[in-house]
Amino acid sequence: MSRSSHPDPFAELRAERGVYDIDDQNDPVKMVLRLKDVRKCAHNWKQYSSEATPGRIVVPSEVDIRNTRQIPFELDPPLHGDFRALLDPWFKRPSQAHYQQRLRHIIVAQLESVQLKSTFDCIRDFSLPLQSRALTVLMNVPADEAETFISWGTHVFRSENDPLDAGKAEQLYAYIDQKIDEKIAQPGDDLFSLLLNAKVAGKQISKEEIKGIIILTFAGGRDTVINMVTNTLAYLAEHPESLERLRAEPEIRGRAIEELIRYFSPLTHMGRVAREDAQVCEHAVAQDSRISLCWASANRDASVFEHPDEVILDRKLNPHVAFGFAHHNCLGATHARTLMQLLLDVVCERVQRIDFIDAQENIEEWGELRRKVGYHNLQLSLQVNS
Amino acid sequence: MAKITFITRNDEHYILEADSGSLMELAVQNGVDGIDGDCGGVCSCATCHVHVNTEHMEKVGAASEIEQDMLELDDNATAQSRLCCQIDVSDELDGLVVRVAR
């Protein structure tokens, strides 16, 4: 077991039972573990709803610390689809050349800021500031606002010692309120202004709805992107042969990104609430109880993926669900994929070697199971082209 | 060289030529509306869904089990459905006509 590997804690339960029951603040969750079941449940929004009490489909539940509904994430069709129709074009902008130039510039600058240090912390000095700066491009707000986002740390609703920190979210809410007022007074070419001027299902979007969309933009792409970037650099540090291969074969980088996303599965799972009594692979699901779609487990399902615990950089058939599945697939996926593509390009161009110095792993606890999702800190050192 | 026609939901016709790569890559390179190919062709995203003309089904061949599992849960799926990242361009496909599913 190498320091950059991510073991699969679900293998036995997935094969034997297909589900795993955990408690979460007295609101139990039945984790669905097999790829086909995860897909079926994700697709079946009529049975498994996202439109529950705000915060309830997140595990651990955020009902006690959040009242604002995250949009479109905590809506069901058809209203969900109306919001997606508005938001999808904006969140597809990362496919455009000028957007990619801006992101590339950010990645190069971030790399230059750490490459001469003897060692650096990958999260604090690289992934967190990179994610924050990339987010200003996604929302098209001034670049210097990234400094505010950086000061908030890696998770919007969690702090070092508290997985659910209500106080922590207040700074984000304050930022959003201030931004909405600013853009009412002076509209621009940014996500806030787009939302302030938009109608969904024939109605002007409310301030509360705008807040829900922006909170989702911050929360959904925060620790996920940070872990993806960090885990990738840890992997390349321990696998110099993979870095060499990606350098020599740029045409496989797209597949490599999908494979690394499958392997790391930055979001472990996402919940749904059963509208009526149901069954998942012969296990009863009671009305108004929660299931979770365990993307991380589904992505190691040996009935679908050959050698699921290995990173196979050019894996050709890779029907992973790391970005979710069906209506609620990840709104930020184009941004995340583009960021990863540019990161690999820049690293292949400039970095000769990455050294893994030391790390403290970030381990999630789900019932009796432990899942490594990334690192609390990761000391790396770089050797760049002269 | 194979000539391949994509017909979009707005009834735009794209008549394209290629001798290698996948149908999805051909469509994305030419900006065919409704073919996104988000996952780059690894059969993960289902954003390259097409309906193959009935008379061409045989020449295109059947979908793999993994692809069928993806299509099974796609609301626009029919007996003609394929994810076109899984169809490699070859001379044999000359004259193929597909309709974009969304």
Short mmCIF file of C-alpha atoms in Angstrom, two decimals:
data_model
loop_
_atom_site.label_atom_id
_atom_site.label_comp_id
_atom_site.label_asym_id
_atom_site.label_seq_id
_atom_site.Cartn_x
_atom_site.Cartn_y
_atom_site.Cartn_z
CA MET A 1 0.00 0.00 0.00
CA SER A 2 1.63 3.23 -1.09
CA ARG A 3 1.08 6.61 0.52
CA SER A 4 -0.84 7.91 -2.48
CA SER A 5 -3.23 4.97 -2.75
CA HIS A 6 -6.89 5.16 -1.76
CA PRO A 7 -8.21 1.82 -0.46
CA ASP A 8 -11.85 0.87 -1.04
CA PRO A 9 -13.55 0.26 2.33
CA PHE A 10 -16.86 -0.82 0.75
CA ALA A 11 -15.71 -3.91 -1.22
CA GLU A 12 -16.99 -6.61 1.10
CA LEU A 13 -20.34 -5.01 1.91
CA ARG A 14 -20.91 -4.12 -1.73
CA ALA A 15 -20.47 -7.74 -2.80
CA GLU A 16 -22.35 -9.30 0.09
CA ARG A 17 -25.20 -6.94 0.94
CA GLY A 18 -25.23 -4.11 -1.58
CA VAL A 19 -26.16 -1.58 1.11
CA TYR A 20 -24.72 -0.28 4.36
CA ASP A 21 -26.79 1.27 7.16
CA ILE A 22 -25.28 4.17 9.07
CA ASP A 23 -26.62 6.65 11.56
CA ASP A 24 -26.29 10.38 11.02
CA GLN A 25 -27.57 12.65 13.81
CA ASN A 26 -30.50 10.24 14.45
CA ASP A 27 -31.56 10.37 10.81
CA PRO A 28 -30.23 7.03 9.47
CA VAL A 29 -28.95 6.56 5.96
CA LYS A 30 -28.93 3.42 3.84
CA MET A 31 -25.85 3.74 1.65
CA VAL A 32 -26.38 2.14 -1.79
CA LEU A 33 -23.11 0.55 -2.87
CA ARG A 34 -23.43 -1.13 -6.29
CA LEU A 35 -23.02 0.84 -9.52
CA LYS A 36 -26.24 -0.35 -11.18
CA ASP A 37 -28.32 0.30 -8.05
CA VAL A 38 -26.75 3.72 -7.58
CA ARG A 39 -27.59 4.65 -11.17
CA LYS A 40 -31.16 3.34 -10.92
CA CYS A 41 -31.85 5.23 -7.71
CA ALA A 42 -30.24 8.42 -9.06
CA HIS A 43 -32.42 8.19 -12.14
CA ASN A 44 -35.62 7.49 -10.19
CA TRP A 45 -36.36 10.98 -8.82
CA LYS A 46 -40.05 10.18 -8.49
CA GLN A 47 -39.19 7.64 -5.78
CA TYR A 48 -36.02 9.22 -4.37
CA SER A 49 -36.41 12.95 -3.97
CA SER A 50 -33.83 15.72 -3.67
CA GLU A 51 -36.49 18.24 -2.68
CA ALA A 52 -36.52 17.45 1.05
CA THR A 53 -35.94 19.83 3.96
CA PRO A 54 -32.90 21.93 2.91
CA GLY A 55 -29.69 20.20 3.98
CA ARG A 56 -31.25 16.78 4.53
CA ILE A 57 -29.94 15.10 1.37
CA VAL A 58 -26.39 15.98 2.38
CA VAL A 59 -24.61 13.43 4.59
CA PRO A 60 -23.73 14.49 7.25
CA SER A 61 -27.05 16.32 7.26
CA GLU A 62 -26.96 20.12 7.26
CA VAL A 63 -30.57 20.66 8.42
CA ASP A 64 -29.46 22.16 11.73
CA ILE A 65 -27.04 24.66 10.18
CA ARG A 66 -28.68 25.70 6.90
CA ASN A 67 -32.16 26.94 5.93
CA THR A 68 -31.40 28.09 2.41
CA ARG A 69 -32.24 25.54 -0.27
CA GLN A 70 -29.29 24.85 -2.57
CA ILE A 71 -30.43 25.23 -6.17
CA PRO A 72 -30.79 23.34 -8.49
CA PHE A 73 -29.29 20.59 -6.33
CA GLU A 74 -32.17 20.39 -3.80
CA LEU A 75 -35.00 20.53 -6.34
CA ASP A 76 -36.77 17.81 -8.31
CA PRO A 77 -37.92 17.98 -11.92
CA PRO A 78 -39.53 19.87 -13.54
CA LEU A 79 -38.36 23.00 -11.65
CA HIS A 80 -34.87 21.48 -11.38
CA GLY A 81 -34.72 21.32 -15.19
CA ASP A 82 -35.85 24.94 -15.54
CA PHE A 83 -32.95 26.10 -13.37
CA ARG A 84 -30.49 23.83 -15.19
CA ALA A 85 -31.60 25.29 -18.53
CA LEU A 86 -30.64 28.73 -17.21
CA LEU A 87 -27.40 27.67 -15.53
CA ASP A 88 -25.97 25.08 -17.93
CA PRO A 89 -24.77 27.57 -20.60
CA TRP A 90 -22.94 29.61 -17.94
CA PHE A 91 -21.30 26.50 -16.45
CA LYS A 92 -20.25 25.33 -19.94
CA ARG A 93 -18.11 28.47 -20.43
CA PRO A 94 -14.96 26.54 -19.41
CA SER A 95 -15.03 25.00 -22.91
CA GLN A 96 -14.21 28.43 -24.39
CA ALA A 97 -10.63 29.30 -25.33
CA HIS A 98 -10.42 32.62 -23.46
CA TYR A 99 -11.72 30.99 -20.25
CA GLN A 100 -9.04 28.33 -20.57
CA GLN A 101 -6.37 30.98 -21.09
CA ARG A 102 -7.38 32.65 -17.83
CA LEU A 103 -7.34 29.33 -15.96
CA ARG A 104 -3.99 28.37 -17.45
CA HIS A 105 -2.50 31.66 -16.36
CA ILE A 106 -3.72 31.02 -12.79
CA ILE A 107 -2.26 27.50 -12.75
CA VAL A 108 1.12 28.68 -14.05
CA ALA A 109 1.29 31.48 -11.47
CA GLN A 110 0.33 29.09 -8.67
CA LEU A 111 3.01 26.63 -9.75
CA GLU A 112 5.62 29.37 -9.95
CA SER A 113 4.75 30.44 -6.41
CA VAL A 114 5.74 27.02 -5.00
CA GLN A 115 8.34 25.60 -7.38
CA LEU A 116 11.36 27.24 -5.77
CA LYS A 117 10.45 26.31 -2.20
CA SER A 118 12.31 23.33 -0.79
CA THR A 119 8.98 21.93 0.36
CA PHE A 120 5.44 23.28 0.36
CA ASP A 121 2.06 22.21 1.65
CA CYS A 122 0.08 21.18 -1.38
CA ILE A 123 -3.29 22.20 0.08
CA ARG A 124 -2.48 25.49 1.76
CA ASP A 125 0.03 26.70 -0.84
CA PHE A 126 -1.36 25.21 -4.03
CA SER A 127 -4.77 23.47 -4.24
CA LEU A 128 -6.76 25.84 -2.00
CA PRO A 129 -5.54 29.08 -3.63
CA LEU A 130 -5.82 27.47 -7.08
CA GLN A 131 -9.44 26.42 -6.46
CA SER A 132 -10.30 29.86 -5.07
CA ARG A 133 -8.74 31.73 -8.00
CA ALA A 134 -10.36 29.40 -10.52
CA LEU A 135 -13.71 30.09 -8.83
CA THR A 136 -13.39 33.81 -9.60
CA VAL A 137 -13.16 32.83 -13.28
CA LEU A 138 -16.19 30.55 -13.00
CA MET A 139 -18.28 33.34 -11.46
CA ASN A 140 -16.47 36.05 -13.46
CA VAL A 141 -15.84 38.23 -10.41
CA PRO A 142 -12.64 40.26 -9.76
CA ALA A 143 -9.52 38.13 -9.28
CA ASP A 144 -8.67 39.70 -5.90
CA GLU A 145 -11.86 38.30 -4.33
CA ALA A 146 -10.03 34.96 -4.29
CA GLU A 147 -8.09 36.22 -1.25
CA THR A 148 -11.37 36.29 0.70
CA PHE A 149 -12.26 32.74 -0.42
CA ILE A 150 -8.78 31.50 0.50
CA SER A 151 -9.17 32.88 4.01
CA TRP A 152 -12.21 30.65 4.57
CA GLY A 153 -10.22 27.40 4.43
CA THR A 154 -10.96 24.16 2.62
CA HIS A 155 -14.58 23.57 3.52
CA VAL A 156 -17.48 25.97 3.47
CA PHE A 157 -19.56 24.31 6.20
CA ARG A 158 -16.87 22.45 8.15
CA SER A 159 -13.97 23.56 10.27
CA GLU A 160 -10.94 21.72 11.61
CA ASN A 161 -12.64 20.36 14.72
CA ASP A 162 -16.29 20.51 13.74
CA PRO A 163 -17.81 18.70 10.75
CA LEU A 164 -20.84 21.00 10.97
CA ASP A 165 -19.89 24.55 11.86
CA ALA A 166 -22.85 26.94 11.59
CA GLY A 167 -20.72 29.99 12.31
CA LYS A 168 -18.42 29.21 9.44
CA ALA A 169 -21.14 29.53 6.82
CA GLU A 170 -22.02 33.05 8.03
CA GLN A 171 -18.99 34.58 6.33
CA LEU A 172 -20.05 33.05 3.02
CA TYR A 173 -23.63 34.28 3.46
CA ALA A 174 -22.36 37.75 4.28
CA TYR A 175 -20.24 37.78 1.13
CA ILE A 176 -23.19 36.65 -1.02
CA ASP A 177 -25.58 39.27 0.45
CA GLN A 178 -23.04 42.00 -0.12
CA LYS A 179 -22.39 40.82 -3.67
CA ILE A 180 -26.09 40.76 -4.54
CA ASP A 181 -26.55 44.33 -3.30
CA GLU A 182 -23.44 45.43 -5.20
CA LYS A 183 -24.69 43.89 -8.45
CA ILE A 184 -28.21 45.31 -8.08
CA ALA A 185 -26.57 48.74 -7.94
CA GLN A 186 -24.05 48.04 -10.67
CA PRO A 187 -24.74 45.04 -12.92
CA GLY A 188 -21.85 43.43 -14.79
CA ASP A 189 -20.90 40.37 -16.80
CA ASP A 190 -20.83 37.97 -13.85
CA LEU A 191 -22.90 35.11 -12.46
CA PHE A 192 -24.65 37.32 -9.87
CA SER A 193 -25.81 39.76 -12.54
CA LEU A 194 -26.97 36.93 -14.79
CA LEU A 195 -29.12 35.58 -11.97
CA LEU A 196 -30.48 38.98 -10.94
CA ASN A 197 -31.77 39.49 -14.48
CA ALA A 198 -33.08 35.99 -15.11
CA LYS A 199 -36.52 34.44 -14.98
CA VAL A 200 -37.17 30.79 -14.27
CA ALA A 201 -40.57 29.23 -15.04
CA GLY A 202 -41.82 32.73 -15.87
CA LYS A 203 -40.84 34.22 -12.51
CA GLN A 204 -38.00 36.51 -11.49
CA ILE A 205 -35.49 34.57 -9.37
CA SER A 206 -35.67 35.63 -5.70
CA LYS A 207 -32.68 36.76 -3.64
CA GLU A 208 -33.04 33.60 -1.57
CA GLU A 209 -32.85 31.48 -4.72
CA ILE A 210 -29.76 33.35 -5.94
CA LYS A 211 -28.20 32.72 -2.55
CA GLY A 212 -29.01 29.01 -2.92
CA ILE A 213 -27.34 28.84 -6.32
CA ILE A 214 -24.20 30.63 -5.15
CA ILE A 215 -23.91 28.52 -1.96
CA LEU A 216 -24.05 25.43 -4.15
CA THR A 217 -21.35 26.88 -6.42
CA PHE A 218 -19.09 27.38 -3.39
CA ALA A 219 -19.91 24.18 -1.50
CA GLY A 220 -20.01 21.75 -4.42
CA GLY A 221 -16.69 22.75 -5.90
CA ARG A 222 -14.64 23.41 -2.78
CA ASP A 223 -13.17 20.38 -0.99
CA THR A 224 -13.96 18.21 -4.04
CA VAL A 225 -11.71 20.21 -6.35
CA ILE A 226 -9.08 20.71 -3.65
CA ASN A 227 -8.93 16.96 -3.00
CA MET A 228 -8.86 16.14 -6.70
CA VAL A 229 -5.90 18.44 -7.35
CA THR A 230 -4.04 17.37 -4.20
CA ASN A 231 -4.62 13.64 -4.69
CA THR A 232 -3.48 13.88 -8.31
CA LEU A 233 -0.19 15.53 -7.35
CA ALA A 234 0.35 12.94 -4.59
CA TYR A 235 -0.27 10.18 -7.14
CA LEU A 236 2.15 11.70 -9.67
CA ALA A 237 4.75 12.10 -6.92
CA GLU A 238 4.63 8.41 -6.13
CA HIS A 239 4.29 7.35 -9.76
CA PRO A 240 6.99 9.14 -11.75
CA GLU A 241 6.45 6.63 -14.56
CA SER A 242 2.87 7.92 -14.89
CA LEU A 243 4.09 11.50 -15.12
CA GLU A 244 6.51 10.42 -17.85
CA ARG A 245 3.74 8.63 -19.71
CA LEU A 246 1.39 11.60 -19.54
CA ARG A 247 4.21 13.80 -20.80
CA ALA A 248 4.95 11.47 -23.71
CA GLU A 249 1.32 10.72 -24.59
CA PRO A 250 -0.76 13.89 -24.32
CA GLU A 251 -3.62 12.14 -26.14
CA ILE A 252 -4.34 9.95 -23.07
CA ARG A 253 -4.63 12.86 -20.62
CA GLY A 254 -8.41 13.08 -21.05
CA ARG A 255 -8.84 9.43 -20.17
CA ALA A 256 -6.34 9.74 -17.35
CA ILE A 257 -8.41 12.51 -15.78
CA GLU A 258 -11.59 10.40 -15.93
CA GLU A 259 -9.67 7.52 -14.37
CA LEU A 260 -8.23 9.63 -11.56
CA ILE A 261 -11.67 11.11 -10.87
CA ARG A 262 -13.09 7.57 -10.71
CA TYR A 263 -10.31 6.38 -8.44
CA PHE A 264 -10.40 9.35 -6.05
CA SER A 265 -14.19 9.95 -6.19
CA PRO A 266 -13.88 13.28 -4.35
CA LEU A 267 -17.53 13.22 -3.29
CA THR A 268 -18.17 9.99 -1.39
CA HIS A 269 -21.96 10.01 -1.62
CA MET A 270 -25.13 12.08 -1.84
CA GLY A 271 -28.47 11.44 -0.19
CA ARG A 272 -32.07 11.21 -1.33
CA VAL A 273 -35.32 10.92 0.64
CA ALA A 274 -37.77 8.11 -0.20
CA ARG A 275 -41.23 9.41 -1.08
CA GLU A 276 -42.83 6.04 -0.33
CA ASP A 277 -41.82 2.57 0.85
CA ALA A 278 -39.39 0.99 -1.60
CA GLN A 279 -36.64 -1.59 -1.99
CA VAL A 280 -33.00 -1.36 -2.98
CA CYS A 281 -31.50 -4.73 -3.97
CA GLU A 282 -34.04 -6.49 -1.72
CA HIS A 283 -33.47 -4.26 1.30
CA ALA A 284 -36.50 -2.32 2.47
CA VAL A 285 -36.43 1.48 2.35
CA ALA A 286 -39.12 3.11 4.50
CA GLN A 287 -41.07 6.15 3.39
CA ASP A 288 -39.38 9.43 4.42
CA SER A 289 -36.13 7.65 5.27
CA ARG A 290 -32.83 8.45 3.57
CA ILE A 291 -30.69 6.52 1.14
CA SER A 292 -27.34 7.69 -0.19
CA LEU A 293 -25.94 7.14 -3.64
CA CYS A 294 -22.40 6.05 -2.85
CA TRP A 295 -20.42 7.20 -5.88
CA ALA A 296 -17.14 6.15 -4.27
CA SER A 297 -18.29 2.56 -3.80
CA ALA A 298 -19.98 2.33 -7.21
CA ASN A 299 -16.74 3.46 -8.85
CA ARG A 300 -14.91 0.38 -7.48
CA ASP A 301 -17.63 -2.11 -8.47
CA ALA A 302 -15.73 -5.13 -9.78
CA SER A 303 -18.75 -6.33 -11.73
CA VAL A 304 -18.25 -3.31 -14.02
CA PHE A 305 -14.61 -2.16 -13.70
CA GLU A 306 -11.71 -4.52 -14.35
CA HIS A 307 -9.03 -4.15 -11.68
CA PRO A 308 -11.10 -1.48 -9.93
CA ASP A 309 -8.45 -0.67 -7.32
CA GLU A 310 -5.79 0.10 -9.90
CA VAL A 311 -5.26 3.39 -11.68
CA ILE A 312 -5.19 2.50 -15.38
CA LEU A 313 -4.39 5.83 -17.01
CA ASP A 314 -5.79 4.98 -20.44
CA ARG A 315 -8.84 3.02 -19.24
CA LYS A 316 -11.05 3.00 -22.33
CA LEU A 317 -14.42 2.02 -20.89
CA ASN A 318 -14.94 3.94 -17.70
CA PRO A 319 -18.63 4.44 -16.86
CA HIS A 320 -17.86 6.07 -13.51
CA VAL A 321 -20.33 8.15 -11.50
CA ALA A 322 -17.86 10.46 -9.78
CA PHE A 323 -19.83 13.46 -11.16
CA GLY A 324 -23.11 11.83 -10.17
CA PHE A 325 -25.64 10.44 -12.61
CA ALA A 326 -28.86 11.47 -14.37
CA HIS A 327 -30.65 14.82 -13.85
CA HIS A 328 -28.48 15.95 -10.96
CA ASN A 329 -25.11 15.30 -12.58
CA CYS A 330 -22.47 17.79 -11.48
CA LEU A 331 -23.10 21.35 -12.67
CA GLY A 332 -19.41 22.18 -12.23
CA ALA A 333 -18.06 19.16 -14.10
CA THR A 334 -16.92 21.13 -17.16
CA HIS A 335 -15.01 23.55 -14.93
CA ALA A 336 -13.44 20.69 -12.95
CA ARG A 337 -12.45 18.70 -16.03
CA THR A 338 -11.00 21.78 -17.72
CA LEU A 339 -9.02 22.69 -14.61
CA MET A 340 -7.62 19.16 -14.41
CA GLN A 341 -6.76 19.07 -18.13
CA LEU A 342 -4.87 22.37 -17.89
CA LEU A 343 -3.18 21.29 -14.66
CA LEU A 344 -1.87 18.11 -16.28
CA ASP A 345 -0.75 20.09 -19.35
CA VAL A 346 1.16 22.63 -17.25
CA VAL A 347 2.69 19.99 -14.95
CA CYS A 348 3.80 17.89 -17.94
CA GLU A 349 5.38 20.93 -19.58
CA ARG A 350 7.17 22.29 -16.54
CA VAL A 351 7.64 19.72 -13.79
CA GLN A 352 10.38 17.10 -14.06
CA ARG A 353 9.63 15.34 -10.83
CA ILE A 354 7.44 15.63 -7.72
CA ASP A 355 8.65 14.33 -4.36
CA PHE A 356 6.23 13.12 -1.68
CA ILE A 357 7.79 14.30 1.60
CA ASP A 358 5.13 13.78 4.24
CA ALA A 359 1.38 13.78 4.70
CA GLN A 360 -1.48 13.58 7.16
CA GLU A 361 -4.41 11.71 5.64
CA ASN A 362 -7.99 12.96 5.75
CA ILE A 363 -10.11 9.97 6.71
CA GLU A 364 -13.91 10.08 6.69
CA GLU A 365 -15.90 7.88 9.07
CA TRP A 366 -19.06 6.18 7.84
CA GLY A 367 -20.39 3.87 10.54
CA GLU A 368 -17.63 1.35 11.15
CA LEU A 369 -15.91 2.12 7.85
CA ARG A 370 -13.05 4.51 7.20
CA ARG A 371 -12.52 6.13 3.82
CA LYS A 372 -9.51 8.18 2.80
CA VAL A 373 -10.76 11.14 0.79
CA GLY A 374 -7.54 13.13 0.64
CA TYR A 375 -5.08 14.81 2.99
CA HIS A 376 -5.21 17.37 5.78
CA ASN A 377 -1.77 18.38 4.65
CA LEU A 378 0.67 17.09 2.09
CA GLN A 379 4.29 18.17 1.92
CA LEU A 380 5.68 18.05 -1.59
CA SER A 381 8.72 19.32 -3.37
CA LEU A 382 9.07 19.97 -7.09
CA GLN A 383 11.88 19.70 -9.54
CA VAL A 384 11.11 21.90 -12.53
CA ASN A 385 12.65 22.16 -15.98
CA SER A 386 15.59 24.54 -15.99
CA MET B 1 -12.93 8.16 -45.98
CA ALA B 2 -16.47 7.86 -44.64
CA LYS B 3 -19.24 10.42 -45.11
CA ILE B 4 -21.43 10.64 -42.00
CA THR B 5 -24.56 12.73 -41.51
CA PHE B 6 -25.69 14.08 -38.12
CA ILE B 7 -29.21 15.49 -37.90
CA THR B 8 -29.85 17.67 -34.85
CA ARG B 9 -33.11 18.16 -32.95
CA ASN B 10 -33.55 21.43 -34.89
CA ASP B 11 -33.24 19.45 -38.11
CA GLU B 12 -29.85 20.89 -39.01
CA HIS B 13 -27.86 18.49 -41.21
CA TYR B 14 -24.11 18.15 -40.69
CA ILE B 15 -22.50 16.11 -43.46
CA LEU B 16 -18.99 15.29 -42.23
CA GLU B 17 -16.06 13.24 -43.44
CA ALA B 18 -13.44 11.32 -41.46
CA ASP B 19 -11.28 8.22 -41.63
CA SER B 20 -10.43 7.71 -37.97
CA GLY B 21 -11.48 8.58 -34.41
CA SER B 22 -14.94 8.14 -32.95
CA LEU B 23 -18.25 9.53 -34.17
CA MET B 24 -18.41 11.61 -30.99
CA GLU B 25 -15.02 13.24 -31.70
CA LEU B 26 -16.11 14.03 -35.25
CA ALA B 27 -19.31 15.66 -33.99
CA VAL B 28 -17.59 17.66 -31.24
CA GLN B 29 -14.85 18.91 -33.61
CA ASN B 30 -17.56 20.20 -35.92
CA GLY B 31 -19.80 21.69 -33.24
CA VAL B 32 -22.81 19.43 -33.78
CA ASP B 33 -25.46 20.77 -31.41
CA GLY B 34 -26.47 18.24 -28.71
CA ILE B 35 -23.26 16.19 -28.84
CA ASP B 36 -21.11 17.36 -25.91
CA GLY B 37 -18.84 14.38 -25.25
CA ASP B 38 -18.13 15.69 -21.75
CA CYS B 39 -16.21 12.62 -20.56
CA GLY B 40 -14.02 12.52 -23.65
CA GLY B 41 -15.31 9.15 -24.83
CA VAL B 42 -15.03 6.70 -21.92
CA CYS B 43 -18.77 5.94 -21.76
CA SER B 44 -19.42 7.81 -18.53
CA CYS B 45 -21.54 10.87 -19.35
CA ALA B 46 -24.10 9.89 -22.04
CA THR B 47 -23.82 13.33 -23.68
CA CYS B 48 -23.20 11.82 -27.15
CA HIS B 49 -26.47 9.94 -27.51
CA VAL B 50 -27.67 9.35 -31.10
CA HIS B 51 -30.37 7.36 -32.83
CA VAL B 52 -29.00 5.33 -35.72
CA ASN B 53 -31.16 5.00 -38.85
CA THR B 54 -32.76 1.56 -38.82
CA GLU B 55 -31.17 0.46 -42.10
CA HIS B 56 -27.70 1.28 -40.70
CA MET B 57 -28.06 -0.54 -37.38
CA GLU B 58 -26.30 -3.67 -38.57
CA LYS B 59 -23.31 -1.86 -40.02
CA VAL B 60 -22.81 0.06 -36.75
CA GLY B 61 -23.09 -3.07 -34.61
CA ALA B 62 -24.52 -3.65 -31.16
CA ALA B 63 -23.75 -1.71 -27.99
CA SER B 64 -21.59 -3.36 -25.32
CA GLU B 65 -23.21 -4.29 -22.02
CA ILE B 66 -21.67 -1.27 -20.30
CA GLU B 67 -23.09 1.03 -22.99
CA GLN B 68 -26.50 -0.68 -22.83
CA ASP B 69 -26.59 -0.14 -19.08
CA MET B 70 -26.03 3.58 -19.63
CA LEU B 71 -28.71 3.79 -22.31
CA GLU B 72 -31.23 1.83 -20.28
CA LEU B 73 -31.64 4.81 -17.93
CA ASP B 74 -31.66 7.50 -20.62
CA ASP B 75 -35.10 9.01 -21.05
CA ASN B 76 -34.63 9.45 -24.81
CA ALA B 77 -33.47 5.88 -25.44
CA THR B 78 -35.01 3.78 -28.21
CA ALA B 79 -34.04 0.54 -29.97
CA GLN B 80 -31.91 2.77 -32.28
CA SER B 81 -29.90 4.33 -29.48
CA ARG B 82 -26.11 4.37 -29.32
CA LEU B 83 -23.54 6.45 -27.47
CA CYS B 84 -21.52 7.59 -30.43
CA CYS B 85 -18.20 7.78 -28.51
CA GLN B 86 -18.36 4.00 -28.75
CA ILE B 87 -18.63 3.96 -32.56
CA ASP B 88 -15.29 4.12 -34.37
CA VAL B 89 -15.22 5.74 -37.79
CA SER B 90 -14.27 3.38 -40.63
CA ASP B 91 -14.85 3.19 -44.39
CA GLU B 92 -17.65 0.76 -43.68
CA LEU B 93 -19.68 3.52 -42.08
CA ASP B 94 -19.75 5.58 -45.30
CA GLY B 95 -23.26 6.95 -45.80
CA LEU B 96 -24.28 6.54 -42.15
CA VAL B 97 -27.06 8.82 -40.89
CA VAL B 98 -27.63 9.42 -37.17
CA ARG B 99 -30.05 11.70 -35.31
CA VAL B 100 -28.93 13.52 -32.18
CA ALA B 101 -31.12 12.29 -29.31
CA ARG B 102 -31.38 15.55 -27.34
#
